[in-house]
Amino acid sequence: MFLHMGKNFLITGANGHLGSVIVEKLAKEGNNIAAVVRTPTGKLVFDNVQHFVADLTDDDQAKKLVDDVYAEFKTIDGVVLTAGGFAMGNLETTGKSQLEQMFAVNFYTAYYLVRHLLAKAMQQPNGSRFIFFGARTALDHGAAKNSIAYAFSKALLFQLSGLVNEIGKGSNIVSCIIVPSIIDTQENRNSMPNSDPSKWVSKEDIASMVSFLCFETGNPIRDSSIKMYGNI
Ligand SMILES: NC(=O)c1ccc[n+]([C@@H]2O[C@H](COP(=O)([O-])OP(=O)(O)OC[C@H]3O[C@@H](n4cnc5c(N)ncnc54)[C@H](OP(=O)(O)O)[C@@H]3O)[C@@H](O)[C@H]2O)c1
């Protein structure tokens, strides 16, 4: 792939509602994107977007992905981890398999990548930026009681983001966690037809925040969680 002059990003969940908007924004700004998908769809065709296929719940696939992206890009300046999933469930209905499923899709998908990526990113003279996606549910017990496995799995990402900051201290590694309430996606509009989407947070606003955090504008920021709750 011909590399543009911009920064190099690895973005997971690149097919998703939010991930696809972030890929498009950063690609249009002239950056090079490793767009990681689990299921190839052929969407998001730009000459500075290269697709990589991996099931990130698999440690070996995560390692191969990191090796493949580094072979192609040489450095990764921003890691944007949007891969994730949601499930309802209270104490009665949430057992081992429900917990494992949510831990896999929300935590393992981020943890395995970080595990294989961080040491390489720390070798880069300019370090790297890591952006995780938590959820308001992880910080709000009222909401968490009806989506217990989701809430616990997202809560772990706050710890992971903090750990990345701690390990990467002194190597210009900066990690942030963005905490959306409800994102205005077609899926959410379909599943909550009686809610007012104007109160939700837009994908475009989140994509702008990612861009802000990953460029010089974000340089003074350290170890932050950014609540993007819209007007909820
Ligand atoms: N939507 C909301 O209201 C909301 C609120 C709070 C937080 N969040 C968080 O924000 C992030 C983006 O949300 P979204 O609505 O854009 O979600 P989405 O449309 O469901 O996209 C999530 C993406 O994650 C990918 N993914 C899932 N499991 C994977 C795996 N094992 N390996 C690799 N990729 C995997 C999927 O890839 P494939 O399509 O390729 O299968 C999917 O495209 C998520 O982390 C979500 O939890 C969302």
PDB file of C-alpha atoms and ligand atoms in Angstrom:
ATOM      1  CA  MET A   1       0.000   0.000   0.000  1.00  0.00           C
ATOM      2  CA  PHE A   2       1.198   3.538  -0.753  1.00  0.00           C
ATOM      3  CA  LEU A   3       1.497   5.290   2.616  1.00  0.00           C
ATOM      4  CA  HIS A   4       0.259   8.875   2.825  1.00  0.00           C
ATOM      5  CA  MET A   5       1.993  11.605   4.840  1.00  0.00           C
ATOM      6  CA  GLY A   6      -0.499  11.443   7.714  1.00  0.00           C
ATOM      7  CA  LYS A   7      -0.404   9.268  10.807  1.00  0.00           C
ATOM      8  CA  ASN A   8      -0.925   5.504  10.881  1.00  0.00           C
ATOM      9  CA  PHE A   9      -3.979   4.175  12.700  1.00  0.00           C
ATOM     10  CA  LEU A  10      -5.148   0.711  13.640  1.00  0.00           C
ATOM     11  CA  ILE A  11      -8.927   0.760  14.105  1.00  0.00           C
ATOM     12  CA  THR A  12     -10.888  -2.268  15.313  1.00  0.00           C
ATOM     13  CA  GLY A  13     -14.600  -2.759  14.699  1.00  0.00           C
ATOM     14  CA  ALA A  14     -14.046  -0.948  11.411  1.00  0.00           C
ATOM     15  CA  ASN A  15     -17.321  -2.272   9.959  1.00  0.00           C
ATOM     16  CA  GLY A  16     -19.316  -1.150  12.963  1.00  0.00           C
ATOM     17  CA  HIS A  17     -21.614   1.852  13.268  1.00  0.00           C
ATOM     18  CA  LEU A  18     -19.014   3.940  15.075  1.00  0.00           C
ATOM     19  CA  GLY A  19     -15.831   2.336  13.732  1.00  0.00           C
ATOM     20  CA  SER A  20     -16.801   2.944  10.105  1.00  0.00           C
ATOM     21  CA  VAL A  21     -17.370   6.670  10.776  1.00  0.00           C
ATOM     22  CA  ILE A  22     -14.001   6.967  12.544  1.00  0.00           C
ATOM     23  CA  VAL A  23     -12.258   5.157   9.662  1.00  0.00           C
ATOM     24  CA  GLU A  24     -13.879   7.463   7.129  1.00  0.00           C
ATOM     25  CA  LYS A  25     -13.024  10.655   9.043  1.00  0.00           C
ATOM     26  CA  LEU A  26      -9.381   9.777   9.650  1.00  0.00           C
ATOM     27  CA  ALA A  27      -8.959   8.480   6.083  1.00  0.00           C
ATOM     28  CA  LYS A  28     -10.402  11.693   4.636  1.00  0.00           C
ATOM     29  CA  GLU A  29      -7.993  13.669   6.824  1.00  0.00           C
ATOM     30  CA  GLY A  30      -5.154  11.929   4.934  1.00  0.00           C
ATOM     31  CA  ASN A  31      -4.090   9.284   7.437  1.00  0.00           C
ATOM     32  CA  ASN A  32      -3.285   5.617   6.751  1.00  0.00           C
ATOM     33  CA  ILE A  33      -5.738   3.185   8.248  1.00  0.00           C
ATOM     34  CA  ALA A  34      -5.416  -0.488   9.137  1.00  0.00           C
ATOM     35  CA  ALA A  35      -9.127  -1.260   9.323  1.00  0.00           C
ATOM     36  CA  VAL A  36      -9.636  -4.423  11.336  1.00  0.00           C
ATOM     37  CA  VAL A  37     -12.805  -6.396  10.661  1.00  0.00           C
ATOM     38  CA  ARG A  38     -14.004  -9.788  11.774  1.00  0.00           C
ATOM     39  CA  THR A  39     -16.287 -10.193   8.779  1.00  0.00           C
ATOM     40  CA  PRO A  40     -15.039  -8.733   5.468  1.00  0.00           C
ATOM     41  CA  THR A  41     -17.735  -6.725   3.662  1.00  0.00           C
ATOM     42  CA  GLY A  42     -15.869  -4.685   1.045  1.00  0.00           C
ATOM     43  CA  LYS A  43     -17.163  -1.416   2.549  1.00  0.00           C
ATOM     44  CA  LEU A  44     -14.941   1.626   3.192  1.00  0.00           C
ATOM     45  CA  VAL A  45     -12.876   1.697   0.020  1.00  0.00           C
ATOM     46  CA  PHE A  46     -10.195   4.410   0.114  1.00  0.00           C
ATOM     47  CA  ASP A  47      -6.654   4.103  -1.213  1.00  0.00           C
ATOM     48  CA  ASN A  48      -5.322   4.817   2.289  1.00  0.00           C
ATOM     49  CA  VAL A  49      -7.465   2.178   4.042  1.00  0.00           C
ATOM     50  CA  GLN A  50      -6.170  -1.379   4.151  1.00  0.00           C
ATOM     51  CA  HIS A  51      -8.385  -4.114   5.544  1.00  0.00           C
ATOM     52  CA  PHE A  52      -7.169  -6.800   7.932  1.00  0.00           C
ATOM     53  CA  VAL A  53      -9.344  -9.705   9.044  1.00  0.00           C
ATOM     54  CA  ALA A  54      -9.089 -11.057  12.590  1.00  0.00           C
ATOM     55  CA  ASP A  55     -11.267 -12.500  15.296  1.00  0.00           C
ATOM     56  CA  LEU A  56      -9.791 -10.539  18.171  1.00  0.00           C
ATOM     57  CA  THR A  57     -11.126 -12.897  20.829  1.00  0.00           C
ATOM     58  CA  ASP A  58      -8.313 -15.193  19.636  1.00  0.00           C
ATOM     59  CA  ASP A  59      -4.896 -14.323  21.105  1.00  0.00           C
ATOM     60  CA  ASP A  60      -2.994 -15.886  18.166  1.00  0.00           C
ATOM     61  CA  GLN A  61      -5.004 -13.969  15.587  1.00  0.00           C
ATOM     62  CA  ALA A  62      -4.402 -10.754  17.524  1.00  0.00           C
ATOM     63  CA  LYS A  63      -0.650 -11.400  17.516  1.00  0.00           C
ATOM     64  CA  LYS A  64      -0.613 -12.142  13.780  1.00  0.00           C
ATOM     65  CA  LEU A  65      -2.638  -9.018  13.127  1.00  0.00           C
ATOM     66  CA  VAL A  66      -0.147  -6.829  15.017  1.00  0.00           C
ATOM     67  CA  ASP A  67       2.772  -8.418  13.116  1.00  0.00           C
ATOM     68  CA  ASP A  68       1.007  -7.957   9.763  1.00  0.00           C
ATOM     69  CA  VAL A  69       0.101  -4.316  10.424  1.00  0.00           C
ATOM     70  CA  TYR A  70       3.627  -3.478  11.610  1.00  0.00           C
ATOM     71  CA  ALA A  71       5.099  -5.192   8.519  1.00  0.00           C
ATOM     72  CA  GLU A  72       2.984  -2.927   6.335  1.00  0.00           C
ATOM     73  CA  PHE A  73       2.926   0.351   8.310  1.00  0.00           C
ATOM     74  CA  LYS A  74       6.212   0.256  10.341  1.00  0.00           C
ATOM     75  CA  THR A  75       4.665   2.451  13.079  1.00  0.00           C
ATOM     76  CA  ILE A  76       1.190   2.736  14.589  1.00  0.00           C
ATOM     77  CA  ASP A  77       0.481   6.235  15.883  1.00  0.00           C
ATOM     78  CA  GLY A  78      -3.072   5.617  17.048  1.00  0.00           C
ATOM     79  CA  VAL A  79      -4.936   2.501  18.187  1.00  0.00           C
ATOM     80  CA  VAL A  80      -8.709   2.923  18.254  1.00  0.00           C
ATOM     81  CA  LEU A  81     -10.511  -0.020  19.832  1.00  0.00           C
ATOM     82  CA  THR A  82     -14.192   0.119  18.918  1.00  0.00           C
ATOM     83  CA  ALA A  83     -14.781  -3.661  18.650  1.00  0.00           C
ATOM     84  CA  GLY A  84     -17.411  -4.668  21.171  1.00  0.00           C
ATOM     85  CA  GLY A  85     -20.884  -5.961  21.729  1.00  0.00           C
ATOM     86  CA  PHE A  86     -23.919  -5.597  23.982  1.00  0.00           C
ATOM     87  CA  ALA A  87     -26.223  -7.989  25.822  1.00  0.00           C
ATOM     88  CA  MET A  88     -29.056  -7.527  28.280  1.00  0.00           C
ATOM     89  CA  GLY A  89     -29.249  -9.692  31.400  1.00  0.00           C
ATOM     90  CA  ASN A  90     -29.858  -9.338  35.148  1.00  0.00           C
ATOM     91  CA  LEU A  91     -28.432 -11.404  38.024  1.00  0.00           C
ATOM     92  CA  GLU A  92     -30.948 -14.201  37.456  1.00  0.00           C
ATOM     93  CA  THR A  93     -30.234 -14.593  33.753  1.00  0.00           C
ATOM     94  CA  THR A  94     -26.480 -13.895  33.769  1.00  0.00           C
ATOM     95  CA  GLY A  95     -24.368 -16.986  34.335  1.00  0.00           C
ATOM     96  CA  LYS A  96     -20.988 -18.225  33.205  1.00  0.00           C
ATOM     97  CA  SER A  97     -21.648 -18.349  29.461  1.00  0.00           C
ATOM     98  CA  GLN A  98     -23.205 -14.857  29.380  1.00  0.00           C
ATOM     99  CA  LEU A  99     -20.247 -13.460  31.337  1.00  0.00           C
ATOM    100  CA  GLU A 100     -17.715 -15.237  29.137  1.00  0.00           C
ATOM    101  CA  GLN A 101     -19.367 -14.029  25.954  1.00  0.00           C
ATOM    102  CA  MET A 102     -19.299 -10.368  27.005  1.00  0.00           C
ATOM    103  CA  PHE A 103     -15.797 -10.590  28.492  1.00  0.00           C
ATOM    104  CA  ALA A 104     -14.611 -12.048  25.172  1.00  0.00           C
ATOM    105  CA  VAL A 105     -16.195  -9.483  22.876  1.00  0.00           C
ATOM    106  CA  ASN A 106     -15.483  -6.397  25.002  1.00  0.00           C
ATOM    107  CA  PHE A 107     -12.373  -7.200  27.022  1.00  0.00           C
ATOM    108  CA  TYR A 108     -10.382  -9.911  25.247  1.00  0.00           C
ATOM    109  CA  THR A 109     -10.684  -8.077  21.904  1.00  0.00           C
ATOM    110  CA  ALA A 110      -8.869  -5.116  23.488  1.00  0.00           C
ATOM    111  CA  TYR A 111      -6.571  -6.966  25.892  1.00  0.00           C
ATOM    112  CA  TYR A 112      -4.989  -9.294  23.328  1.00  0.00           C
ATOM    113  CA  LEU A 113      -4.237  -6.422  20.972  1.00  0.00           C
ATOM    114  CA  VAL A 114      -2.714  -4.326  23.753  1.00  0.00           C
ATOM    115  CA  ARG A 115      -0.706  -7.300  24.921  1.00  0.00           C
ATOM    116  CA  HIS A 116       0.996  -7.688  21.548  1.00  0.00           C
ATOM    117  CA  LEU A 117       1.112  -4.037  20.578  1.00  0.00           C
ATOM    118  CA  LEU A 118       2.241  -2.020  23.556  1.00  0.00           C
ATOM    119  CA  ALA A 119       5.896  -3.070  23.653  1.00  0.00           C
ATOM    120  CA  LYS A 120       6.255  -2.285  19.941  1.00  0.00           C
ATOM    121  CA  ALA A 121       4.521   1.084  20.340  1.00  0.00           C
ATOM    122  CA  MET A 122       6.885   1.951  23.213  1.00  0.00           C
ATOM    123  CA  GLN A 123       9.842   1.523  20.825  1.00  0.00           C
ATOM    124  CA  GLN A 124       8.481   4.249  18.544  1.00  0.00           C
ATOM    125  CA  PRO A 125      10.156   7.657  19.072  1.00  0.00           C
ATOM    126  CA  ASN A 126       6.780   9.405  19.100  1.00  0.00           C
ATOM    127  CA  GLY A 127       4.987   6.737  21.109  1.00  0.00           C
ATOM    128  CA  SER A 128       1.333   6.134  20.340  1.00  0.00           C
ATOM    129  CA  ARG A 129      -2.223   6.958  21.397  1.00  0.00           C
ATOM    130  CA  PHE A 130      -4.696   4.326  22.598  1.00  0.00           C
ATOM    131  CA  ILE A 131      -8.431   5.034  22.588  1.00  0.00           C
ATOM    132  CA  PHE A 132     -10.741   2.578  24.339  1.00  0.00           C
ATOM    133  CA  PHE A 133     -14.531   2.593  24.393  1.00  0.00           C
ATOM    134  CA  GLY A 134     -16.191   2.061  27.739  1.00  0.00           C
ATOM    135  CA  ALA A 135     -19.878   2.588  28.386  1.00  0.00           C
ATOM    136  CA  ARG A 136     -21.868   4.687  30.807  1.00  0.00           C
ATOM    137  CA  THR A 137     -23.464   1.452  32.007  1.00  0.00           C
ATOM    138  CA  ALA A 138     -20.120   0.448  33.514  1.00  0.00           C
ATOM    139  CA  LEU A 139     -20.228   3.536  35.766  1.00  0.00           C
ATOM    140  CA  ASP A 140     -23.927   3.521  36.599  1.00  0.00           C
ATOM    141  CA  HIS A 141     -25.285   0.728  38.794  1.00  0.00           C
ATOM    142  CA  GLY A 142     -28.859   1.636  37.903  1.00  0.00           C
ATOM    143  CA  ALA A 143     -28.202   0.881  34.254  1.00  0.00           C
ATOM    144  CA  ALA A 144     -25.813  -1.991  35.007  1.00  0.00           C
ATOM    145  CA  LYS A 145     -28.344  -4.131  36.843  1.00  0.00           C
ATOM    146  CA  ASN A 146     -30.097  -4.973  33.566  1.00  0.00           C
ATOM    147  CA  SER A 147     -26.939  -5.595  31.540  1.00  0.00           C
ATOM    148  CA  ILE A 148     -24.629  -7.088  34.100  1.00  0.00           C
ATOM    149  CA  ALA A 149     -22.162  -8.978  31.904  1.00  0.00           C
ATOM    150  CA  TYR A 150     -21.832  -5.989  29.578  1.00  0.00           C
ATOM    151  CA  ALA A 151     -21.253  -3.603  32.500  1.00  0.00           C
ATOM    152  CA  PHE A 152     -18.553  -5.781  34.089  1.00  0.00           C
ATOM    153  CA  SER A 153     -16.798  -6.385  30.784  1.00  0.00           C
ATOM    154  CA  LYS A 154     -16.716  -2.671  29.968  1.00  0.00           C
ATOM    155  CA  ALA A 155     -15.561  -1.819  33.510  1.00  0.00           C
ATOM    156  CA  LEU A 156     -12.384  -3.824  32.875  1.00  0.00           C
ATOM    157  CA  LEU A 157     -11.484  -1.509  30.008  1.00  0.00           C
ATOM    158  CA  PHE A 158     -11.085   1.399  32.428  1.00  0.00           C
ATOM    159  CA  GLN A 159      -8.471  -0.673  34.241  1.00  0.00           C
ATOM    160  CA  LEU A 160      -6.789  -1.643  30.981  1.00  0.00           C
ATOM    161  CA  SER A 161      -6.611   1.960  29.802  1.00  0.00           C
ATOM    162  CA  GLY A 162      -5.058   2.968  33.124  1.00  0.00           C
ATOM    163  CA  LEU A 163      -2.535   0.142  32.890  1.00  0.00           C
ATOM    164  CA  VAL A 164      -1.499   1.203  29.385  1.00  0.00           C
ATOM    165  CA  ASN A 165      -0.832   4.703  30.733  1.00  0.00           C
ATOM    166  CA  GLU A 166       1.175   3.319  33.620  1.00  0.00           C
ATOM    167  CA  ILE A 167       3.314   0.948  31.532  1.00  0.00           C
ATOM    168  CA  GLY A 168       3.730   3.477  28.729  1.00  0.00           C
ATOM    169  CA  LYS A 169       4.666   6.380  31.015  1.00  0.00           C
ATOM    170  CA  GLY A 170       7.873   7.972  29.769  1.00  0.00           C
ATOM    171  CA  SER A 171       7.493   6.425  26.303  1.00  0.00           C
ATOM    172  CA  ASN A 172       4.928   8.971  25.058  1.00  0.00           C
ATOM    173  CA  ILE A 173       2.159   6.401  25.273  1.00  0.00           C
ATOM    174  CA  VAL A 174      -1.148   8.016  26.163  1.00  0.00           C
ATOM    175  CA  SER A 175      -4.368   6.127  26.672  1.00  0.00           C
ATOM    176  CA  CYS A 176      -7.884   7.539  26.979  1.00  0.00           C
ATOM    177  CA  ILE A 177     -11.240   5.883  27.400  1.00  0.00           C
ATOM    178  CA  ILE A 178     -14.272   7.433  25.748  1.00  0.00           C
ATOM    179  CA  VAL A 179     -17.492   6.696  27.611  1.00  0.00           C
ATOM    180  CA  PRO A 180     -20.598   7.042  25.457  1.00  0.00           C
ATOM    181  CA  SER A 181     -24.144   6.914  26.790  1.00  0.00           C
ATOM    182  CA  ILE A 182     -26.241   5.935  23.778  1.00  0.00           C
ATOM    183  CA  ILE A 183     -24.751   6.469  20.339  1.00  0.00           C
ATOM    184  CA  ASP A 184     -27.117   7.650  17.620  1.00  0.00           C
ATOM    185  CA  THR A 185     -26.990   4.591  15.350  1.00  0.00           C
ATOM    186  CA  GLN A 186     -29.636   3.102  13.103  1.00  0.00           C
ATOM    187  CA  GLU A 187     -29.639   0.005  15.288  1.00  0.00           C
ATOM    188  CA  ASN A 188     -30.440   2.040  18.412  1.00  0.00           C
ATOM    189  CA  ARG A 189     -33.144   3.987  16.552  1.00  0.00           C
ATOM    190  CA  ASN A 190     -34.721   0.691  15.493  1.00  0.00           C
ATOM    191  CA  SER A 191     -34.563  -0.873  18.942  1.00  0.00           C
ATOM    192  CA  MET A 192     -35.733   2.251  20.850  1.00  0.00           C
ATOM    193  CA  PRO A 193     -38.362   3.804  18.554  1.00  0.00           C
ATOM    194  CA  ASN A 194     -39.960   5.814  21.388  1.00  0.00           C
ATOM    195  CA  SER A 195     -36.729   7.517  22.490  1.00  0.00           C
ATOM    196  CA  ASP A 196     -35.493  10.901  21.289  1.00  0.00           C
ATOM    197  CA  PRO A 197     -32.220  10.351  19.340  1.00  0.00           C
ATOM    198  CA  SER A 198     -31.408  14.069  19.468  1.00  0.00           C
ATOM    199  CA  LYS A 199     -30.424  13.448  23.110  1.00  0.00           C
ATOM    200  CA  TRP A 200     -27.915  10.772  22.147  1.00  0.00           C
ATOM    201  CA  VAL A 201     -24.290  11.295  21.160  1.00  0.00           C
ATOM    202  CA  SER A 202     -23.484  11.342  17.450  1.00  0.00           C
ATOM    203  CA  LYS A 203     -20.928   9.087  15.799  1.00  0.00           C
ATOM    204  CA  GLU A 204     -19.445  12.156  14.133  1.00  0.00           C
ATOM    205  CA  ASP A 205     -18.877  13.924  17.481  1.00  0.00           C
ATOM    206  CA  ILE A 206     -17.122  10.834  18.830  1.00  0.00           C
ATOM    207  CA  ALA A 207     -14.989  10.590  15.668  1.00  0.00           C
ATOM    208  CA  SER A 208     -13.999  14.262  16.126  1.00  0.00           C
ATOM    209  CA  MET A 209     -12.999  13.533  19.731  1.00  0.00           C
ATOM    210  CA  VAL A 210     -10.828  10.619  18.583  1.00  0.00           C
ATOM    211  CA  SER A 211      -9.114  12.890  16.071  1.00  0.00           C
ATOM    212  CA  PHE A 212      -8.650  15.610  18.731  1.00  0.00           C
ATOM    213  CA  LEU A 213      -7.069  13.134  21.134  1.00  0.00           C
ATOM    214  CA  CYS A 214      -4.716  11.571  18.582  1.00  0.00           C
ATOM    215  CA  PHE A 215      -3.178  14.735  17.151  1.00  0.00           C
ATOM    216  CA  GLU A 216      -1.195  17.612  18.683  1.00  0.00           C
ATOM    217  CA  THR A 217      -4.425  18.974  20.186  1.00  0.00           C
ATOM    218  CA  GLY A 218      -4.454  15.988  22.538  1.00  0.00           C
ATOM    219  CA  ASN A 219      -0.810  16.229  23.618  1.00  0.00           C
ATOM    220  CA  PRO A 220      -1.422  17.735  27.082  1.00  0.00           C
ATOM    221  CA  ILE A 221      -4.050  15.114  27.943  1.00  0.00           C
ATOM    222  CA  ARG A 222      -3.086  12.215  30.178  1.00  0.00           C
ATOM    223  CA  ASP A 223      -4.934   9.280  31.671  1.00  0.00           C
ATOM    224  CA  SER A 224      -8.433  10.522  30.966  1.00  0.00           C
ATOM    225  CA  SER A 225     -11.913   9.140  30.693  1.00  0.00           C
ATOM    226  CA  ILE A 226     -14.137  11.300  28.543  1.00  0.00           C
ATOM    227  CA  LYS A 227     -17.849  11.076  29.186  1.00  0.00           C
ATOM    228  CA  MET A 228     -19.765  11.697  25.989  1.00  0.00           C
ATOM    229  CA  TYR A 229     -23.303  11.415  27.306  1.00  0.00           C
ATOM    230  CA  GLY A 230     -24.993  13.924  24.967  1.00  0.00           C
ATOM    231  CA  ASN A 231     -28.142  15.252  26.628  1.00  0.00           C
ATOM    232  CA  ILE A 232     -29.186  12.125  28.466  1.00  0.00           C
TER     233      ILE A 232
HETATM  234  N1  LIG B   1     -23.975   1.817  20.351  1.00  0.00           N
HETATM  235  C1  LIG B   1     -24.042   2.373  21.549  1.00  0.00           C
HETATM  236  O1  LIG B   1     -25.043   3.003  21.937  1.00  0.00           O
HETATM  237  C2  LIG B   1     -22.875   2.279  22.487  1.00  0.00           C
HETATM  238  C3  LIG B   1     -22.957   2.829  23.770  1.00  0.00           C
HETATM  239  C4  LIG B   1     -21.859   2.734  24.624  1.00  0.00           C
HETATM  240  C5  LIG B   1     -20.696   2.123  24.191  1.00  0.00           C
HETATM  241  N2  LIG B   1     -20.649   1.597  22.928  1.00  0.00           N
HETATM  242  C6  LIG B   1     -19.418   0.956  22.490  1.00  0.00           C
HETATM  243  O2  LIG B   1     -18.897   1.642  21.390  1.00  0.00           O
HETATM  244  C7  LIG B   1     -18.268   0.712  20.490  1.00  0.00           C
HETATM  245  C8  LIG B   1     -18.862   0.845  19.086  1.00  0.00           C
HETATM  246  O3  LIG B   1     -20.283   0.633  19.141  1.00  0.00           O
HETATM  247  P1  LIG B   1     -21.100   0.346  17.793  1.00  0.00           P
HETATM  248  O4  LIG B   1     -22.522   0.672  18.070  1.00  0.00           O
HETATM  249  O5  LIG B   1     -20.405   0.953  16.616  1.00  0.00           O
HETATM  250  O6  LIG B   1     -20.977  -1.239  17.728  1.00  0.00           O
HETATM  251  P2  LIG B   1     -21.184  -2.217  16.450  1.00  0.00           P
HETATM  252  O7  LIG B   1     -21.827  -1.498  15.311  1.00  0.00           O
HETATM  253  O8  LIG B   1     -21.855  -3.435  16.963  1.00  0.00           O
HETATM  254  O9  LIG B   1     -19.697  -2.559  16.015  1.00  0.00           O
HETATM  255  C9  LIG B   1     -18.882  -3.371  16.806  1.00  0.00           C
HETATM  256  C10 LIG B   1     -17.887  -4.045  15.898  1.00  0.00           C
HETATM  257  O10 LIG B   1     -17.103  -4.915  16.716  1.00  0.00           O
HETATM  258  C11 LIG B   1     -16.637  -5.934  15.887  1.00  0.00           C
HETATM  259  N3  LIG B   1     -16.336  -7.146  16.635  1.00  0.00           N
HETATM  260  C12 LIG B   1     -17.150  -7.810  17.490  1.00  0.00           C
HETATM  261  N4  LIG B   1     -16.562  -8.930  17.918  1.00  0.00           N
HETATM  262  C13 LIG B   1     -15.347  -8.978  17.320  1.00  0.00           C
HETATM  263  C14 LIG B   1     -14.282  -9.907  17.337  1.00  0.00           C
HETATM  264  N5  LIG B   1     -14.351 -11.036  18.057  1.00  0.00           N
HETATM  265  N6  LIG B   1     -13.176  -9.644  16.594  1.00  0.00           N
HETATM  266  C15 LIG B   1     -13.105  -8.537  15.848  1.00  0.00           C
HETATM  267  N7  LIG B   1     -14.091  -7.619  15.771  1.00  0.00           N
HETATM  268  C16 LIG B   1     -15.192  -7.845  16.496  1.00  0.00           C
HETATM  269  C17 LIG B   1     -17.759  -6.240  14.906  1.00  0.00           C
HETATM  270  O11 LIG B   1     -17.103  -6.636  13.714  1.00  0.00           O
HETATM  271  P3  LIG B   1     -17.804  -7.356  12.439  1.00  0.00           P
HETATM  272  O12 LIG B   1     -18.909  -6.420  12.010  1.00  0.00           O
HETATM  273  O13 LIG B   1     -16.696  -7.397  11.448  1.00  0.00           O
HETATM  274  O14 LIG B   1     -18.322  -8.669  12.899  1.00  0.00           O
HETATM  275  C18 LIG B   1     -18.516  -4.910  14.813  1.00  0.00           C
HETATM  276  O15 LIG B   1     -18.354  -4.286  13.559  1.00  0.00           O
HETATM  277  C19 LIG B   1     -18.486  -0.673  21.101  1.00  0.00           C
HETATM  278  O16 LIG B   1     -17.354  -1.030  21.849  1.00  0.00           O
HETATM  279  C20 LIG B   1     -19.667  -0.474  22.008  1.00  0.00           C
HETATM  280  O17 LIG B   1     -19.706  -1.370  23.075  1.00  0.00           O
HETATM  281  C21 LIG B   1     -21.692   1.653  22.082  1.00  0.00           C
END
